[in-house]
Coordinates of C-alpha atoms in Angstrom, one line a residue:
X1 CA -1.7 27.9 -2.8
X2 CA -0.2 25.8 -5.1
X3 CA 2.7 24.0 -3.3
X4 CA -0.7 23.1 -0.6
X5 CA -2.7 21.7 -3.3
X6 CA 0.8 19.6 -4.1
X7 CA 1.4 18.7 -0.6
X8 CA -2.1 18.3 0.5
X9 CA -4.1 16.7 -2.7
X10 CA -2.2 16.1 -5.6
X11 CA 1.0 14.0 -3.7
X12 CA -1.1 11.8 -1.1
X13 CA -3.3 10.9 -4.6
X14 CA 0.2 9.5 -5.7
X15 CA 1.5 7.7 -3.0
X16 CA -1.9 5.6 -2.6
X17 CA -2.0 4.9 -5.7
X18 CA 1.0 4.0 -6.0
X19 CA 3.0 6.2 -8.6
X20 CA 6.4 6.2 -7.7
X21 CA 7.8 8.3 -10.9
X22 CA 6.4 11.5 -12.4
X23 CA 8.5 13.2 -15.2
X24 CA 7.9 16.8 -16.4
X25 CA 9.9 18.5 -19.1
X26 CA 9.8 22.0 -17.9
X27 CA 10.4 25.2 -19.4
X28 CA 13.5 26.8 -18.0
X29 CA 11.7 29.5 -16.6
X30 CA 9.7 26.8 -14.2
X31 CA 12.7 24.7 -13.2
X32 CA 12.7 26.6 -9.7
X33 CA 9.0 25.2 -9.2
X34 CA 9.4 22.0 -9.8
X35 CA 12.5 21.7 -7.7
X36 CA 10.1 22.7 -4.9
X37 CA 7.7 20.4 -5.4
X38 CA 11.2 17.7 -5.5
X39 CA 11.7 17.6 -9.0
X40 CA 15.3 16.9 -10.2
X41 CA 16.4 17.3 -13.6
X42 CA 17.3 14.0 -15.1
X43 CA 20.2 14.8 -17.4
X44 CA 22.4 17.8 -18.0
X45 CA 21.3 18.4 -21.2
X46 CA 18.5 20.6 -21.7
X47 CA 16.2 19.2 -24.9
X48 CA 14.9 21.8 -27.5
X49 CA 11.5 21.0 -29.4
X50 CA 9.3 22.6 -31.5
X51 CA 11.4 25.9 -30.7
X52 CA 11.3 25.2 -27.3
X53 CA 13.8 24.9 -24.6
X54 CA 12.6 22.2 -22.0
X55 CA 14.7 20.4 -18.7
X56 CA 13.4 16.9 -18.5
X57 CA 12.6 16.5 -14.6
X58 CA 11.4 13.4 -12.3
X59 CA 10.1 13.4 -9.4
X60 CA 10.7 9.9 -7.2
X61 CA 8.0 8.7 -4.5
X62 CA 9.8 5.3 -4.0
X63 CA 11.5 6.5 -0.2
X64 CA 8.5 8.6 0.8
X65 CA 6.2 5.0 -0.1
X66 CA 8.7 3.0 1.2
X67 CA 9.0 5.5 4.8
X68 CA 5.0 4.1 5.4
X69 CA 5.4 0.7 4.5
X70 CA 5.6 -2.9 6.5
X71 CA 8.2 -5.0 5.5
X72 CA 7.3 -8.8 6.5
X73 CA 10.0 -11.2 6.0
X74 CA 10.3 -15.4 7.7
X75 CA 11.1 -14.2 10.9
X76 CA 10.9 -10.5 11.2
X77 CA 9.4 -7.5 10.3
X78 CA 10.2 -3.8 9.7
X79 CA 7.8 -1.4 10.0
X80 CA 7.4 2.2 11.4
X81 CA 7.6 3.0 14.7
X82 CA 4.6 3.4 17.3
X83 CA 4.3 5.4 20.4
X84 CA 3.4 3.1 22.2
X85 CA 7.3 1.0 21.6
X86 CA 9.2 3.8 23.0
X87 CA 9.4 1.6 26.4
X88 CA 10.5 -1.2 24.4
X89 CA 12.9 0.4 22.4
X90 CA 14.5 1.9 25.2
X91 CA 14.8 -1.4 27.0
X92 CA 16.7 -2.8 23.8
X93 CA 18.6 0.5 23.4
X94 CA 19.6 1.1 26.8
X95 CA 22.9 -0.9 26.8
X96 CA 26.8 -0.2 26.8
X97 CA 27.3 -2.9 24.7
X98 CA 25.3 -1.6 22.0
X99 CA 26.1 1.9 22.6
X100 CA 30.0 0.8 22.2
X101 CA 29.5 0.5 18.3
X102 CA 27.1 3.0 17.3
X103 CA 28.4 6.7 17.1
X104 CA 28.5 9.2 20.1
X105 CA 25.4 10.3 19.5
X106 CA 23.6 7.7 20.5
X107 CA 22.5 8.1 23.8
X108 CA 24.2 6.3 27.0
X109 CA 22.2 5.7 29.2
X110 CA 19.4 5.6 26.9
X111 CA 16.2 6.7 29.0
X112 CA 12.3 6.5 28.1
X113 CA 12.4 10.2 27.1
X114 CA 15.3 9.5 24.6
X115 CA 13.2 6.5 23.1
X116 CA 10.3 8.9 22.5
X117 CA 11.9 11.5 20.8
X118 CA 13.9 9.0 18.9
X119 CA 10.2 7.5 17.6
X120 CA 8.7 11.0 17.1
X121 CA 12.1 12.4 15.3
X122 CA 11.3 8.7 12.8
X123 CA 8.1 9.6 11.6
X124 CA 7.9 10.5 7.8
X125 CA 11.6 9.3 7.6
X126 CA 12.9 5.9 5.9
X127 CA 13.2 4.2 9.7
X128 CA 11.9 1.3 10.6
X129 CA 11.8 -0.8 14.1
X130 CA 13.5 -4.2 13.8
X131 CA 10.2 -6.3 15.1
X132 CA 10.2 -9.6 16.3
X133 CA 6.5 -11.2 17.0
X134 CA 5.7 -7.1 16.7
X135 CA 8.4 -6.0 19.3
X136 CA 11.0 -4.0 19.1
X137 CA 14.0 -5.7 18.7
X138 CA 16.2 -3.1 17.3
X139 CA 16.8 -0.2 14.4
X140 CA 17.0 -0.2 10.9
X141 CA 17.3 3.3 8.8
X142 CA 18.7 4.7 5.5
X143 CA 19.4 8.7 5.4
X144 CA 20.4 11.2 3.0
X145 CA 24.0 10.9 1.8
X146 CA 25.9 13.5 0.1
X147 CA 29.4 12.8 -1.5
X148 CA 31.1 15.8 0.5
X149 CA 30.3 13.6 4.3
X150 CA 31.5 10.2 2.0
X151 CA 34.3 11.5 -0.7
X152 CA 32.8 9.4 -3.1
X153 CA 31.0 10.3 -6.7
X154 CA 27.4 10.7 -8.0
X155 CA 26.0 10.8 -4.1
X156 CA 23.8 14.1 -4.6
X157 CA 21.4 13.1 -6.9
X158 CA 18.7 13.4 -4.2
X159 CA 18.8 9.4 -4.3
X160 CA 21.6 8.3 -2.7
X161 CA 21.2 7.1 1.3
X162 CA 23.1 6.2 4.5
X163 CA 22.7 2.8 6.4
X164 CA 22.5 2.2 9.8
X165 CA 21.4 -0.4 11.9
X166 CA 21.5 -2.2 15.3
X167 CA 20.1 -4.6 17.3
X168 CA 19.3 -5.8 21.4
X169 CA 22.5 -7.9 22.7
X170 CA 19.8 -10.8 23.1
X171 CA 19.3 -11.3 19.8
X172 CA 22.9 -10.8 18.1
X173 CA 23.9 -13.9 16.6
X174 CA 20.5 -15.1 15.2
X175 CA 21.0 -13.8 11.8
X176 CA 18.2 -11.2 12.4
X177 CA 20.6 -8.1 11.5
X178 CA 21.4 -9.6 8.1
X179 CA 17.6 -10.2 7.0
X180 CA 16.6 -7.3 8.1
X181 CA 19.3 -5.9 5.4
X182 CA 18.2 -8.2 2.8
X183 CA 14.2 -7.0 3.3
X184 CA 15.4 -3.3 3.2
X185 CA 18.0 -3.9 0.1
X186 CA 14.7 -6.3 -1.7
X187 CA 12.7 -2.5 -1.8
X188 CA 15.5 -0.5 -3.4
X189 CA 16.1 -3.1 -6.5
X190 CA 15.9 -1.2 -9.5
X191 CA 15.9 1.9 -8.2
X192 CA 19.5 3.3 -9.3
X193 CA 20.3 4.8 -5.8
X194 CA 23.6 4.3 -4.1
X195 CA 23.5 2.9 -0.3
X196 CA 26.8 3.6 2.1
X197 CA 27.7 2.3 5.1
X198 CA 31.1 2.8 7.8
X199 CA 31.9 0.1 10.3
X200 CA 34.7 0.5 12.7
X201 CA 37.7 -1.8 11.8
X202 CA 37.0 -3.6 14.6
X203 CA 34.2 -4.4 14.1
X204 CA 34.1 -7.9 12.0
X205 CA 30.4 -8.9 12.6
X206 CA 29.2 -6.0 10.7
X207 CA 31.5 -6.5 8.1
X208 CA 30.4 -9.5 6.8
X209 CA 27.1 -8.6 7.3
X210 CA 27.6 -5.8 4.6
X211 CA 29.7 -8.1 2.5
X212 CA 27.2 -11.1 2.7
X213 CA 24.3 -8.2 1.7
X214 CA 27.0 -7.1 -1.5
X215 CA 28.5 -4.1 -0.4
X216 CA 32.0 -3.3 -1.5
X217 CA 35.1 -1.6 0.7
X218 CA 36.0 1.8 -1.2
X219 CA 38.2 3.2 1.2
X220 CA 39.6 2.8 4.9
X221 CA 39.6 6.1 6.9
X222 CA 42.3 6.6 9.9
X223 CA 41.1 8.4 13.2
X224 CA 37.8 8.5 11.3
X225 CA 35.9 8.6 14.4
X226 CA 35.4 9.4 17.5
X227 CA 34.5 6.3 19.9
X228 CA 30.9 6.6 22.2
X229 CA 31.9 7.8 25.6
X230 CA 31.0 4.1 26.9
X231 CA 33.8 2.9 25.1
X232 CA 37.4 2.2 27.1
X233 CA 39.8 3.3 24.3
X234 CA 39.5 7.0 23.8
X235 CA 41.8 6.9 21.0
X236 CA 39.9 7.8 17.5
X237 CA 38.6 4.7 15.7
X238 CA 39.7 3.5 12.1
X239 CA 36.5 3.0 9.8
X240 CA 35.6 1.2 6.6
X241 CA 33.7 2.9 4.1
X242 CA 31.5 0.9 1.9
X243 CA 29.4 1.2 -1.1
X244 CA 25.9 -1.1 -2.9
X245 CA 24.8 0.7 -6.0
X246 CA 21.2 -0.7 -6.5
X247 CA 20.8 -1.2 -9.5

């Protein structure tokens, strides 16, 4: 009953109003709880008052505010995805070209059912369609990162996120991929979280969009992956690693 009235009164009452932060200090005995609810303690050491023992705890909206918003910059927008853009997501999407650069995964040839569980699978979820005059132009997404997958430090506070990104061949070479960073980077000012991205080595034009938007190289990873089965050289790709801590 309780984690319902959360989930079903007490959170949406945050989010439109607004509240990003809630900090608890709990009693040891209700740490469990809280971390339910998606709590997470705030230091290692537990404060003792009045003969108490208490675990300061925050909670933080800003992703699951930021997963609903619009992001309106000069020329483009980000904003969640419709049902009703799968067609044009999938006319954007289904290319060798930008299959080549994106991990295997990503589907080849990318058909209208792919493009509709792609936008179902987005909902609730920090991913936004690249729009341009409010159609799809691409993908732009941040998801959970966790310093085992990246073998760097301090990524599993519950904060930290991946970057990914691409757009339609039509509109490479506009600028469009590096706003759309810098309108996604603008929400996460302040907020102490740690962004990381990997580009293939060869891949130059992504590199300097993550160096133009601040990110910094923290390691270089041989055979790292595996290239997209559209791809002519089978052999395993070389990656950068990089890192933007926000904050």
């Amino acid at each position: 009953l309780g984690r319902r009235l959360w989930q079903e009164a007490m959170l949406p009452r945050l989010m439109s109003d607004k509240i990003l932060k809630v900090s608890v200090n709990s009693s040891l005995y209700a740490v469990g709880v809280y971390e339910k609810f998606g709590f997470r303690p705030t230091t290692d050491v537990d404060v003792s008052r009045n003969g108490m023992v208490y675990r300061p705890m925050l909670l933080n909206l800003t992703f699951d505010v930021l997963a609903e918003a619009t992001i309106v910059g000069t020329r483009i927008a980000l904003r969640p995805y419709h049902e009703s853009d799968a067609q044009q997501l999938q006319c954007q999407a289904d290319n060798a070209n930008v299959a080549k650069h994106l991990r295997k995964v990503f589907p080849h040839p990318y058909t209208l059912e792919d493009a509709q569980a792609w936008v179902s699978f987005t909902k609730g979820k920090m991913i936004w369609a690249i729009t341009l005059n409010d159609e799809v132009i691409g993908n732009i997404g941040l998801l959970p990162a966790q310093s085992r997958d990246w073998g760097a430090d301090g990524l599993d506070d519950g904060c930290s996120r991946e970057l990914g990104y691409w757009l339609g061949e039509a509109f490479w070479g506009n600028g469009f991929a590096t706003e759309a960073l810098r309108l996604l980077l603008g929400q996460l000012k302040d907020t102490n979280c740690r962004v990381v991205a990997r580009t293939a080595v060869g891949n130059v034009a992504s590199q300097h969009i993550l160096e133009k938007a601040g990110f910094s190289q923290y390691r270089h990873q041989i055979e790292a992956e595996e290239p997209h089965a559209v791809c002519e050289d089978k052999a395993w790709m070389d990656c950068v690693d990089w890192i933007l801590d926000m904050a």
